[in-house]
Structure formats: C-alpha cells, structure tokens
Tab-separated table of C-alpha atoms and ligand atoms in Angstrom:
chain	number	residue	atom	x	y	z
S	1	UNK	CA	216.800	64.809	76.890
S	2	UNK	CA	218.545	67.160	78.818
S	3	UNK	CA	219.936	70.893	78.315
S	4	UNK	CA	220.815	73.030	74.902
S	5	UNK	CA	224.588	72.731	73.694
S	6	UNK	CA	224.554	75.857	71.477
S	7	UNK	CA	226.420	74.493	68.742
S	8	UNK	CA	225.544	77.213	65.982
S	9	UNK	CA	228.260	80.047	67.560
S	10	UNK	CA	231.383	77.716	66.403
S	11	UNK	CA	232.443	77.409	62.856
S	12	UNK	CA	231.264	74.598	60.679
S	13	UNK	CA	232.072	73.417	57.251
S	14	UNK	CA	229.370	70.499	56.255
S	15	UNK	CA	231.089	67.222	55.261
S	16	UNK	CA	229.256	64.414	55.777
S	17	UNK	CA	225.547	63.292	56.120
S	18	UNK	CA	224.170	63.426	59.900
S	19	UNK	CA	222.248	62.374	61.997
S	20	UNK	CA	224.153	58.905	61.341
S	21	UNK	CA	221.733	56.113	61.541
S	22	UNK	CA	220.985	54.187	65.149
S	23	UNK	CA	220.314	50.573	63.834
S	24	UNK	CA	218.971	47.477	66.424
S	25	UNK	CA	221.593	44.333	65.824
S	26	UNK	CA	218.485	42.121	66.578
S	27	UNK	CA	220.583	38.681	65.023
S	28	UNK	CA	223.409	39.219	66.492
S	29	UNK	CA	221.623	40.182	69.602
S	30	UNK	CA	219.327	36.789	69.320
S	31	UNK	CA	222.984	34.835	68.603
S	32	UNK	CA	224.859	36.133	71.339
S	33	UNK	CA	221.781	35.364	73.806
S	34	UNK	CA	222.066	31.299	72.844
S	35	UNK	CA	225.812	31.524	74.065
S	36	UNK	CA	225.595	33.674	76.994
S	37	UNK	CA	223.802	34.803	80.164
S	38	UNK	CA	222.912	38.904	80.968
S	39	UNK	CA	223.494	39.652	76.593
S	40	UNK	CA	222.076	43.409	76.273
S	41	UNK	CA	220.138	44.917	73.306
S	42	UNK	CA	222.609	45.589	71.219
S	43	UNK	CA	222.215	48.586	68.460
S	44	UNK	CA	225.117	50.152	66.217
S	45	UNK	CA	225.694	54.364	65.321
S	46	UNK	CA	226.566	54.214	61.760
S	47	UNK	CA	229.254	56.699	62.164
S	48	UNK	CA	231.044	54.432	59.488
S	49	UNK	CA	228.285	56.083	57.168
S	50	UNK	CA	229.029	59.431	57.202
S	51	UNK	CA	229.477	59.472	53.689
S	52	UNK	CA	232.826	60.953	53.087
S	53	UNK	CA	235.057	58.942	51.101
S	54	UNK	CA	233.766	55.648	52.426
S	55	UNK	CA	233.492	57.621	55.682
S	56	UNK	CA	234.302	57.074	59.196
S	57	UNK	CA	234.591	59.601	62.151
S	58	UNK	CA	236.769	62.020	61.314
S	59	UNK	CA	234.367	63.495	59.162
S	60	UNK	CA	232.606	65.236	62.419
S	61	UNK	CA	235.782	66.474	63.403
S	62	UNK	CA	236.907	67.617	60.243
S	63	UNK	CA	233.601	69.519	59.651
S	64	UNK	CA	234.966	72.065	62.614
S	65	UNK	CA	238.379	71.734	62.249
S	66	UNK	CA	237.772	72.773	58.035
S	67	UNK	CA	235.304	75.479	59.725
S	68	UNK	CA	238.007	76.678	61.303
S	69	UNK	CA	240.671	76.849	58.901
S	70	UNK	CA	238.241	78.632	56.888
S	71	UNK	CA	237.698	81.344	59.311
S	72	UNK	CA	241.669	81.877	59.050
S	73	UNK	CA	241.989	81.767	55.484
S	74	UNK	CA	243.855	78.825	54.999
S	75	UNK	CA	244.710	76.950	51.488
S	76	UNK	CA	246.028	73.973	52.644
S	77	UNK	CA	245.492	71.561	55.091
S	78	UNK	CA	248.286	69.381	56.719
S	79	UNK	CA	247.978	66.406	58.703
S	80	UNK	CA	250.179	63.301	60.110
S	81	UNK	CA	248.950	59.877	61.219
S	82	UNK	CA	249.925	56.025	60.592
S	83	UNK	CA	250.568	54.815	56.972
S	84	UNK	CA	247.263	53.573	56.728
S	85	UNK	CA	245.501	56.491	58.711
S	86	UNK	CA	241.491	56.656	58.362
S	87	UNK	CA	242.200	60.107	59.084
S	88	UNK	CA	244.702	61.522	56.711
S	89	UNK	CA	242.428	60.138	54.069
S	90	UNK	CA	239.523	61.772	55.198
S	91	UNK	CA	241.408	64.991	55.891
S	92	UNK	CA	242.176	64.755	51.864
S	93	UNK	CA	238.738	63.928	50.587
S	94	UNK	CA	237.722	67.398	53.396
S	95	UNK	CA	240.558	69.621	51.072
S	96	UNK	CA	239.031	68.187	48.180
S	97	UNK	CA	235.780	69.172	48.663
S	98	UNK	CA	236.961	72.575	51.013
S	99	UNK	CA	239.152	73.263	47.773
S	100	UNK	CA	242.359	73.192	49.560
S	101	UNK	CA	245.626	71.120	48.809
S	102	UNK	CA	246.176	69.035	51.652
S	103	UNK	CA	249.401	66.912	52.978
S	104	UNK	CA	249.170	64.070	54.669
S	105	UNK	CA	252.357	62.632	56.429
S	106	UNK	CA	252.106	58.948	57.024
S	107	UNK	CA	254.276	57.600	59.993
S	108	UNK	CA	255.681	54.048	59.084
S	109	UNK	CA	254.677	52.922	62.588
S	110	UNK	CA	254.862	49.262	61.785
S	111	UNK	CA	256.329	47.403	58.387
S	112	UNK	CA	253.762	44.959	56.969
S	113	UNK	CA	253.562	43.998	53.121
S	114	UNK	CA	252.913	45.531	50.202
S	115	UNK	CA	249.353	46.230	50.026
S	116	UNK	CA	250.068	47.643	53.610
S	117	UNK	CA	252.250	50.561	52.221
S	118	UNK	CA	250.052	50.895	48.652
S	119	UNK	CA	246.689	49.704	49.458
S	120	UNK	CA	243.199	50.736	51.305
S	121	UNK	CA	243.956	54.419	52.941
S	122	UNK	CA	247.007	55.041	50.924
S	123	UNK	CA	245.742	54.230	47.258
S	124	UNK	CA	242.811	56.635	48.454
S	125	UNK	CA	245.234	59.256	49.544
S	126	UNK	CA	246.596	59.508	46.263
S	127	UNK	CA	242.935	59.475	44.690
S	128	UNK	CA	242.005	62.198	46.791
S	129	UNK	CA	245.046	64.864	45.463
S	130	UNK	CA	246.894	64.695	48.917
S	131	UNK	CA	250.884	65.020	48.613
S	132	UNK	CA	252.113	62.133	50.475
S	133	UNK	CA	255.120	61.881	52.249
S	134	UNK	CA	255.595	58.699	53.244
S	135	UNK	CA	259.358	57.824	54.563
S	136	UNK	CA	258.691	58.686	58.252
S	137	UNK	CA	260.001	55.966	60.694
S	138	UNK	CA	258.073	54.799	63.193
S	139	UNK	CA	258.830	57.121	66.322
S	140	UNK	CA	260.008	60.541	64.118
S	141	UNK	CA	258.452	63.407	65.623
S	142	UNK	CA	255.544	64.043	63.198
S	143	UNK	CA	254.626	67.326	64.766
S	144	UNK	CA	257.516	68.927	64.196
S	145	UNK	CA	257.418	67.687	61.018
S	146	UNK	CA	254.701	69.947	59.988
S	147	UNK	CA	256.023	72.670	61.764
S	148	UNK	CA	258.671	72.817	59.159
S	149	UNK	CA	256.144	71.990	55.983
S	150	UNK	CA	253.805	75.002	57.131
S	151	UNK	CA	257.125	77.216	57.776
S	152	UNK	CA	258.385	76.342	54.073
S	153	UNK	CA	254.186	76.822	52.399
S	154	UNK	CA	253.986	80.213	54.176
S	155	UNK	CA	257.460	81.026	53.261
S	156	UNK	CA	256.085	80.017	49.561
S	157	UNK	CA	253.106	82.960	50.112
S	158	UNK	CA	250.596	80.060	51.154
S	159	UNK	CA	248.296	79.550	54.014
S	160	UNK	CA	248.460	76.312	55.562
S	161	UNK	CA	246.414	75.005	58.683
S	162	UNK	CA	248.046	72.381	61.001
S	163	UNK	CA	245.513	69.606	61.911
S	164	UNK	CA	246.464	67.350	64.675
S	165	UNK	CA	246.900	63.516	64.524
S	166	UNK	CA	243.399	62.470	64.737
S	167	UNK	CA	241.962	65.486	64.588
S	168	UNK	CA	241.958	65.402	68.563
S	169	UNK	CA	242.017	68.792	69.336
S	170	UNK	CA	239.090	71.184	70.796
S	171	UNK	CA	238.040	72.046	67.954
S	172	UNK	CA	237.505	68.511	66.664
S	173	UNK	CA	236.208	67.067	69.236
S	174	UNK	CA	233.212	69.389	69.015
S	175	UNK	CA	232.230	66.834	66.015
S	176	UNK	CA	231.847	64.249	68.877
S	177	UNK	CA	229.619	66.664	71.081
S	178	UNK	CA	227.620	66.556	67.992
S	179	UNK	CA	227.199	62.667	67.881
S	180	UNK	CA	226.493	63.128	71.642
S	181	UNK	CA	223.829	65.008	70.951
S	182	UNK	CA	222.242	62.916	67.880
S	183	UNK	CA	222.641	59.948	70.633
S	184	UNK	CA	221.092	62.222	73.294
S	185	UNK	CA	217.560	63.008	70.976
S	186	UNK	CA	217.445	59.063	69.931
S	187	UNK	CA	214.247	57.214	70.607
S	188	UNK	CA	215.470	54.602	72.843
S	189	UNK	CA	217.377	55.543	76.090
S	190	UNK	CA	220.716	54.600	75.744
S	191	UNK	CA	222.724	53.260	79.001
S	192	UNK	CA	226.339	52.678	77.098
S	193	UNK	CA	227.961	53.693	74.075
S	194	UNK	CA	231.113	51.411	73.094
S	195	UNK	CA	234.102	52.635	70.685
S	196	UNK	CA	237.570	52.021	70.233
S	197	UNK	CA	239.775	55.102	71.405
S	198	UNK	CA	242.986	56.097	69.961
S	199	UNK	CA	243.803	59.657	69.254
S	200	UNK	CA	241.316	60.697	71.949
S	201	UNK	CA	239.205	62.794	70.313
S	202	UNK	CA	236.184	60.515	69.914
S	203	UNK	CA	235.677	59.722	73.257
S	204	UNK	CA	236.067	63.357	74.928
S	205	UNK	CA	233.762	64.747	72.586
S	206	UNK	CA	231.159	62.298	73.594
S	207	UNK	CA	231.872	62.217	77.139
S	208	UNK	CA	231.863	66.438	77.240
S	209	UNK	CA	228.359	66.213	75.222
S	210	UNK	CA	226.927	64.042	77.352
S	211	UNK	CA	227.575	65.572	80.800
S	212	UNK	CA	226.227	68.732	78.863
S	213	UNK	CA	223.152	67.292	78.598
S	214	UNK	CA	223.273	65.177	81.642
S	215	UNK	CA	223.191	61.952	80.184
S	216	UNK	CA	223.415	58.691	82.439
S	217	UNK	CA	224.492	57.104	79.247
S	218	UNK	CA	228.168	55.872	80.514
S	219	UNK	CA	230.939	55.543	77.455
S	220	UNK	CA	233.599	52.792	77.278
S	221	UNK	CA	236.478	53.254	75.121
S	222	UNK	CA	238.090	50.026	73.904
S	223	UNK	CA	241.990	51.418	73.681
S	224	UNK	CA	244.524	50.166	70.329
S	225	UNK	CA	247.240	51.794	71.575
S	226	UNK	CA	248.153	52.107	75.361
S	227	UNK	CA	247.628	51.617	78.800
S	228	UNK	CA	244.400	52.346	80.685
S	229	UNK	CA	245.697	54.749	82.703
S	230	UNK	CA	247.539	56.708	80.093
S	231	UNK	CA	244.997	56.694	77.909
S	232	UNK	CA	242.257	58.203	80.992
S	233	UNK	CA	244.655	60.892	81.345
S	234	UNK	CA	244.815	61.711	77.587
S	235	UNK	CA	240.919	61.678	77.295
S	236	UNK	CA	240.258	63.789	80.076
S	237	UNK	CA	243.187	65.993	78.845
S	238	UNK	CA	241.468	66.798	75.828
S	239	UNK	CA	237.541	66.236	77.518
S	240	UNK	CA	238.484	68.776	80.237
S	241	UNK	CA	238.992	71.751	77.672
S	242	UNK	CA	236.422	70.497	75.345
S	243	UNK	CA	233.324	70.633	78.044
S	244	UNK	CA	234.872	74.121	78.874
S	245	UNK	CA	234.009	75.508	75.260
S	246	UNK	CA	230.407	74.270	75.975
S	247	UNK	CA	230.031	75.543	79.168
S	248	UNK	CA	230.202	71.799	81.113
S	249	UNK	CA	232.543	69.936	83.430
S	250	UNK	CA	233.513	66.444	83.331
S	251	UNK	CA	235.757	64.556	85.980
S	252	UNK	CA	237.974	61.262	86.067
S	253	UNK	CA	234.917	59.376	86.599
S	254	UNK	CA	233.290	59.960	83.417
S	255	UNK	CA	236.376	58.275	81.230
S	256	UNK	CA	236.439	54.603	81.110
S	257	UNK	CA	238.678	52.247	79.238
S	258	UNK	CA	239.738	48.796	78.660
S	259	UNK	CA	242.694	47.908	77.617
S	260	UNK	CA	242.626	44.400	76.842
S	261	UNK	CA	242.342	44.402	73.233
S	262	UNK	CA	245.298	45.717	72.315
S	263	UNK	CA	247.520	42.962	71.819
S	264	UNK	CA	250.972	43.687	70.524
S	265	UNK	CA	250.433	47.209	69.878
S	266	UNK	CA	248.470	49.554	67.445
S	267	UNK	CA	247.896	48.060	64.647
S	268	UNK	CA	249.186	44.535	65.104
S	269	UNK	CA	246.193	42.267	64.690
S	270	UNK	CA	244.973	39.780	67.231
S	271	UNK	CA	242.447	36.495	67.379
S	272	UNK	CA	239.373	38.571	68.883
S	273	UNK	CA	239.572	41.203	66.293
S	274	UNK	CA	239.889	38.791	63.240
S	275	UNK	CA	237.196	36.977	64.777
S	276	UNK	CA	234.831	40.308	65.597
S	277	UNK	CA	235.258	40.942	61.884
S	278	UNK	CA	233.420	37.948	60.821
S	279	UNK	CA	231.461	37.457	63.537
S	280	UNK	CA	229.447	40.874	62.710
S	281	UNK	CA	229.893	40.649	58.962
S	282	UNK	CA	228.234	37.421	59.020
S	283	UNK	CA	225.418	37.997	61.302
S	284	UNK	CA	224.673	42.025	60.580
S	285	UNK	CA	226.751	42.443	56.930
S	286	UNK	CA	228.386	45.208	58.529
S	287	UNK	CA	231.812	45.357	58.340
S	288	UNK	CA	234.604	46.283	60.709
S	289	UNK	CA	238.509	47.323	60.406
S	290	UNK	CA	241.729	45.494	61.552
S	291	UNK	CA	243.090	48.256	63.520
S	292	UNK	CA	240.024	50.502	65.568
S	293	UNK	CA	235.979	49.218	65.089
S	294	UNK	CA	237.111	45.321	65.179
S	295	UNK	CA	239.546	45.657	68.365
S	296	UNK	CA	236.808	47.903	69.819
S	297	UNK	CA	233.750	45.143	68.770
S	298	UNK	CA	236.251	42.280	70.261
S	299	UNK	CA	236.287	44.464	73.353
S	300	UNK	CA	232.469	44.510	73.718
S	301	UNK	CA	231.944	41.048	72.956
S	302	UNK	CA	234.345	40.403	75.529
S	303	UNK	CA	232.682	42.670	78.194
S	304	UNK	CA	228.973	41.095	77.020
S	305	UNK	CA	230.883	37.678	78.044
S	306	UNK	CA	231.820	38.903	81.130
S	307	UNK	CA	228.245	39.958	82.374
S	308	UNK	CA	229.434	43.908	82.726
S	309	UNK	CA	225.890	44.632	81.302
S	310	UNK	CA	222.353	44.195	82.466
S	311	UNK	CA	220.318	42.498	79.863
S	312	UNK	CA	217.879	45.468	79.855
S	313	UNK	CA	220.162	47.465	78.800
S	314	UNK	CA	220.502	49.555	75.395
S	315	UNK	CA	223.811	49.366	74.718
S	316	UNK	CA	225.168	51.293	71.354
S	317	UNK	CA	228.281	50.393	69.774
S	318	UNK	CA	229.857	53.824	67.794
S	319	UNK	CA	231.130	52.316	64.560
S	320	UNK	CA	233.706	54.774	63.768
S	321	UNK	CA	234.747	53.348	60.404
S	322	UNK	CA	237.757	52.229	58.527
S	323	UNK	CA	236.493	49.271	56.196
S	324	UNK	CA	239.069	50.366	53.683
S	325	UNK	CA	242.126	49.422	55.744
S	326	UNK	CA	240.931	45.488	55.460
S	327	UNK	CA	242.377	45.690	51.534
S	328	UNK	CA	245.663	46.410	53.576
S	329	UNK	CA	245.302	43.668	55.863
S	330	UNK	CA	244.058	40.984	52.981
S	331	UNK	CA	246.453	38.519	54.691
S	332	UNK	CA	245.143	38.396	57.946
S	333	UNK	CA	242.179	37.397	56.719
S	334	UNK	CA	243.283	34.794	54.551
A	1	PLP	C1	240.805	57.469	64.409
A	1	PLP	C2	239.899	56.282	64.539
A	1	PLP	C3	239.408	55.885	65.805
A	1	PLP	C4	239.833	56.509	67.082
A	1	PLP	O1	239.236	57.745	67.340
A	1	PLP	P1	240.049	58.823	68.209
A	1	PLP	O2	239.181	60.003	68.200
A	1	PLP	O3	241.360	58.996	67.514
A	1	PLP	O4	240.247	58.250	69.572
A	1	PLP	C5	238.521	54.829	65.865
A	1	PLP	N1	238.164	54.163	64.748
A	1	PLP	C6	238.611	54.496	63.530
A	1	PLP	C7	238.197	53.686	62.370
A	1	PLP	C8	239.506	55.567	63.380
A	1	PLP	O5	239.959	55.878	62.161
C-alpha cells in the first residue's frame, strides 16, 4: 500500500455500495489451466455490483459528477451516449435518487431490431423518469446538442448540469481513483487489472490512482471503439488532468491497450465476445454484456492464450457492468 489520495476535499454524492467485491474465478481459473500453458490466477472486481439500477461503473463516476452538480445547484441532469448506453441509464436512476429530472440523448449509432431501440437500457430509461430523445443519427454532434437543451432549461428558469458521454471528465474519473484505491488496500497483490475502455474515463481514473499510490499493478484496457493509438492519446488526455487534481503524474507508459477485439466497430458483436459470454456464465454464473465486459473478457482470454502473463500472477478483471443490454442483443445469442 502506498501513499494517501485525500479523497474527502472533492464533492461526493453516495450512489452505490463500495468497496465492490474482489472474487477468485478458481473454475474458470482450473478450466483455462487444462487448455493452456502460463494461465494466471484469475479474480473479478464486481464493479457490475454497485447496486444502482442493476449497476455498472458509472455509478463511481456519477457519485462525483452528482456531487458536483449539487455544489452548483443544479435540477437537472443531461447526458448523451449510444441508444443502449449503460450510462444514460445510470445517469437517470443518479437524478432519481439526487431528485433531479434528467435527459438522456441516445445517439442511434448503429440500427439493430426492435428490442435494440425498446429493450434493456432503454425500457430502463423510461422506468427511471428520464426524457428521452431518441432520433439522433449516428454521427450528429451530441454535444452541441445539449448545449442547446441546457440553453432552452435555463431559459425556462431551470438549472441544468451537462454530464459528458461517459461521464469521462475529471470529475468522473475521480470515481475510478476510488476503485484504484479499493484495489490498492486488497489482500492479495494485484499485478494487472483488465477492462474494456471506451469513453476513457475508467481507465484514467485507475491508472491516475494507481501511480498515486505507486502501484506496480499495470492496467490493460481492451478498446470497443478505436484504434490503439487513438485511444492512448484519449486516456492519457483525460489521465493527465485527472492525476493533476490528486497531486500525481502519469506518462505514455502507464496506458496500455489492445485493440483486437473490436471487430466491426462499437457495438457490432463478434465470435470471441459471444463466446466470453458463455464461457464465464457457465463456469462463474457471472454474466457479461455484448458491447464492453464481454469484448473486454474476449480480450483477456485472448492475452491468457497468448502467454502475456506469468502464471503467478494475480490478475483482476474490472467487470464494469451492462448485463441489461443482452435483452437488446437476444438475437445474437440465439
Ligand atoms: C461505459 C462502459 C465501459 C467503458 O468505460 P469508459 O470509462 O467509458 O471507458 C465499460 N463497460 C461498460 C459496461 C460500460 O457501460
């Protein structure tokens, strides 16, 4: 354990339930070791538990980023992602329970079926009270979109607070110096922690909390969305500022990525993923989601297949959630 991230002086409105669980995957583990050479201990953080509206890891974010729109007196919260965004629906289940209204503005990024535009996130959505607008095509510029909502709530006399896609801001990726930390004070010593990256927020949070406390723990992010490259330069983008609010430094070094699991593009599911899905709900009854955690798990599985880790090593896999989108997916599965 290494140094004190004072946490306490930034704003913090409790959403979920932490410390998330660190559970051993001792049959997959034993499985994986009668197929392959060099198969590390393998253990999962439950961040797919944190309890808010079937959960998923947004929830850290959203507990500073609802901090923080507290602090400023804001009503409403407004966010953007995919139709079947993990996050907008936790963004409205953090309104509900912040007693805000909230927006959510879903980006029609790819055109599926039916239970793809009505099921999983989006039924939630509308459970949760969020007003959905949901006829942006893919590519519309979803920032400016709530540029102009906010302009026409405050022109109402409201008080709305503009969250990010993702929640990847500063601000929200103090939630993921928080996991850091929880990862930092667990009882085994942990050499890699494994998670799909997207929005960015995840991993520079993690990667900022962990040079604060001089972890050798080194953190891969599986990418669903772009290039390696690109996606190192928008990690450290957003890592560089975060490890400044907490007083650390990290460097190019410190963000890793593969970008093999893609396949044709965000969202768009692919052999590996399908078969990480029932590959760990079979062995561990844990269950993945089309688009982030079973991309991400493919990726690991992949890299344990490869040899990149020693066999003595703990490595963690960061279940970030996002069951609920498999209702969308039904037929990929079928
Ligand atoms: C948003 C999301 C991610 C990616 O996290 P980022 O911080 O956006 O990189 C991973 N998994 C799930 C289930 C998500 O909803």
């Amino acid at each position: 354990m290494g140094c004190v991230v004072q946490m306490a002086r930034f704003a913090r409105f409790p959403l979920g339930h932490f410390p998330t669980p660190l559970e051993p995957m001792d049959r997959l583990t034993a499985k994986l070791r009668a197929r392959h050479d060099k198969v590390p201990n393998l253990w999962i953080k439950r961040d797919d538990c944190t309890g808010l509206a079937t959960g998923g890891n947004k929830t850290r974010k959203l507990e500073y980023l609802v901090g923080d729109a507290i602090a400023q007196g804001a009503d409403t919260l407004i966010t953007q992602g995919a139709t079947q965004s993990n996050h907008a629906r936790q963004t409205a289940a953090a309104a509900a329970r912040a007693g805000m209204h909230s927006w959510v503005l879903l980006e029609r990024r790819q055109v599926r079926d039916e239970e793809y535009e009505n099921s999983g996130n989006v039924l939630l959505d509308q459970l949760l009270g969020a007003t959905i607008m949901d006829q942006f095509q893919a590519g519309a510029d979803m920032d400016a979109a709530m540029a102009e909502i906010a302009d026409d709530l405050r022109s109402e006399g409201r008080k709305p607070y503009v969250i990010p896609g993702g929640g990847s801001n500063p601000v929200g990726a103090l939630g993921y110096v928080g996991c850091a930390l929880e990862l930092d004070a667990a009882p085994v010593a942990i050499d890699w922690v494994v998670h799909a990256t997207g929005s960015t927020g995840t991993q520079a949070g993690l990667v900022a909390g962990l040079r604060a406390v001089h972890s050798p723990a080194k953190v891969l992010g599986v990418s669903v969305r772009q290039t390696e490259h690109k996606q190192i330069d928008a990690v450290l983008a957003l890592a560089e500022p975060t490890a400044d609010s907490i007083g650390t430094q990290v460097g190019r070094d410190d963000v890793l990525v593969d970008d093999r699991w893609v396949g044709e593009g965000y969202g768009v599911p692919t052999q590996s993923m399908i078969d990480a899905v029932y590959l760990l709900a079979g062995t561990e009854g844990i269950l993945l989601d089309p688009v982030y955690s079973g991309k991400a798990f493919a990726g690991l599985l992949g890299g344990i297949a490869e040899g990149r880790f020693a066999e003595t090593d703990n490595v963690v896999f960061l279940h970030t959630g996002g069951a609920v989108g498999l209702f969308a997916y039904r037929t990929t599965f079928q």
